[in-house]
Amino acid sequence: MRTGIVISYNGFAGSGIIKDPNNQKIRFRQSQLFDLLNKFDVVEYEIELTESGLMAVDVKAIKNLEGSHLNLGAIVH
């Protein structure tokens, strides 16, 4: 599993972008989500090569000790 941060998510379009530790931006589709996500959520995912390039699949939010999504938004702002 790889880890990254959701840097954008459009619920209407059903897609978003994850940024990994190497600053690579990887797209994901809502159909590949296990959890509802927010911007700056930390996630785990697998990579799949598609016709349009790399795609994050099996995307899951990493949770803190209380069971909430680990979100870096408070740190960034």
PDB file of C-alpha atoms in Angstrom, residues 4-64:
ATOM      1  CA  GLY A   4      -0.609  10.135   0.170  1.00  0.00           C
ATOM      2  CA  ILE A   5      -2.733  13.210   0.814  1.00  0.00           C
ATOM      3  CA  VAL A   6      -5.933  14.146  -1.000  1.00  0.00           C
ATOM      4  CA  ILE A   7      -5.159  17.538  -2.547  1.00  0.00           C
ATOM      5  CA  SER A   8      -8.424  17.885  -4.450  1.00  0.00           C
ATOM      6  CA  TYR A   9     -11.747  16.110  -4.604  1.00  0.00           C
ATOM      7  CA  ASN A  10     -14.818  16.932  -6.673  1.00  0.00           C
ATOM      8  CA  GLY A  11     -17.834  15.009  -5.435  1.00  0.00           C
ATOM      9  CA  PHE A  12     -19.941  16.089  -8.412  1.00  0.00           C
ATOM     10  CA  ALA A  13     -17.412  14.802 -10.940  1.00  0.00           C
ATOM     11  CA  GLY A  14     -16.596  11.826  -8.725  1.00  0.00           C
ATOM     12  CA  SER A  15     -12.840  12.251  -9.016  1.00  0.00           C
ATOM     13  CA  GLY A  16      -9.858  13.684  -7.205  1.00  0.00           C
ATOM     14  CA  ILE A  17      -6.096  13.835  -6.920  1.00  0.00           C
ATOM     15  CA  ILE A  18      -3.728  12.336  -4.356  1.00  0.00           C
ATOM     16  CA  LYS A  19      -0.214  13.692  -3.850  1.00  0.00           C
ATOM     17  CA  ASP A  20       2.332  11.080  -2.779  1.00  0.00           C
ATOM     18  CA  PRO A  21       5.560  11.617  -0.756  1.00  0.00           C
ATOM     19  CA  ASN A  22       7.494  12.047  -4.045  1.00  0.00           C
ATOM     20  CA  ASN A  23       5.167  14.943  -5.036  1.00  0.00           C
ATOM     21  CA  GLN A  24       3.646  12.787  -7.789  1.00  0.00           C
ATOM     22  CA  LYS A  25      -0.026  13.544  -8.433  1.00  0.00           C
ATOM     23  CA  ILE A  26      -2.222  10.488  -8.943  1.00  0.00           C
ATOM     24  CA  ARG A  27      -5.876  10.590  -9.974  1.00  0.00           C
ATOM     25  CA  PHE A  28      -8.642   8.522  -8.412  1.00  0.00           C
ATOM     26  CA  ARG A  29     -12.311   7.911  -9.189  1.00  0.00           C
ATOM     27  CA  GLN A  30     -15.113   7.822  -6.643  1.00  0.00           C
ATOM     28  CA  SER A  31     -15.837   4.205  -7.606  1.00  0.00           C
ATOM     29  CA  GLN A  32     -12.420   3.287  -6.132  1.00  0.00           C
ATOM     30  CA  LEU A  33     -13.173   4.759  -2.680  1.00  0.00           C
ATOM     31  CA  PHE A  34     -13.883   2.845   0.498  1.00  0.00           C
ATOM     32  CA  ASP A  35     -14.556   6.046   2.492  1.00  0.00           C
ATOM     33  CA  LEU A  36     -15.966   9.505   1.816  1.00  0.00           C
ATOM     34  CA  LEU A  37     -12.958  11.783   1.589  1.00  0.00           C
ATOM     35  CA  ASN A  38     -12.130  15.418   2.228  1.00  0.00           C
ATOM     36  CA  LYS A  39      -9.277  17.604   1.070  1.00  0.00           C
ATOM     37  CA  PHE A  40      -6.095  16.940   3.108  1.00  0.00           C
ATOM     38  CA  ASP A  41      -7.216  13.468   4.266  1.00  0.00           C
ATOM     39  CA  VAL A  42      -4.309  11.031   4.515  1.00  0.00           C
ATOM     40  CA  VAL A  43      -5.051   7.884   2.509  1.00  0.00           C
ATOM     41  CA  GLU A  44      -3.669   4.464   1.599  1.00  0.00           C
ATOM     42  CA  TYR A  45      -4.079   3.157  -1.936  1.00  0.00           C
ATOM     43  CA  GLU A  46      -2.781   0.850  -4.624  1.00  0.00           C
ATOM     44  CA  ILE A  47      -1.629   1.945  -8.096  1.00  0.00           C
ATOM     45  CA  GLU A  48      -3.036   0.646 -11.357  1.00  0.00           C
ATOM     46  CA  LEU A  49      -1.887   1.484 -14.878  1.00  0.00           C
ATOM     47  CA  THR A  50      -4.846   2.473 -17.062  1.00  0.00           C
ATOM     48  CA  GLU A  51      -5.141   3.715 -20.643  1.00  0.00           C
ATOM     49  CA  SER A  52      -4.990   7.298 -19.348  1.00  0.00           C
ATOM     50  CA  GLY A  53      -2.018   6.728 -17.004  1.00  0.00           C
ATOM     51  CA  LEU A  54      -1.594   5.846 -13.341  1.00  0.00           C
ATOM     52  CA  MET A  55      -4.757   5.623 -11.242  1.00  0.00           C
ATOM     53  CA  ALA A  56      -5.109   5.179  -7.473  1.00  0.00           C
ATOM     54  CA  VAL A  57      -7.398   2.267  -6.596  1.00  0.00           C
ATOM     55  CA  ASP A  58      -8.685   0.767  -3.331  1.00  0.00           C
ATOM     56  CA  VAL A  59      -8.388   4.209  -1.708  1.00  0.00           C
ATOM     57  CA  LYS A  60      -8.933   4.139   2.073  1.00  0.00           C
ATOM     58  CA  ALA A  61      -8.694   6.932   4.633  1.00  0.00           C
ATOM     59  CA  ILE A  62      -6.149   6.459   7.415  1.00  0.00           C
ATOM     60  CA  LYS A  63      -7.863   6.917  10.775  1.00  0.00           C
ATOM     61  CA  ASN A  64      -6.587   8.378  14.041  1.00  0.00           C
TER      62      ASN A  64
END
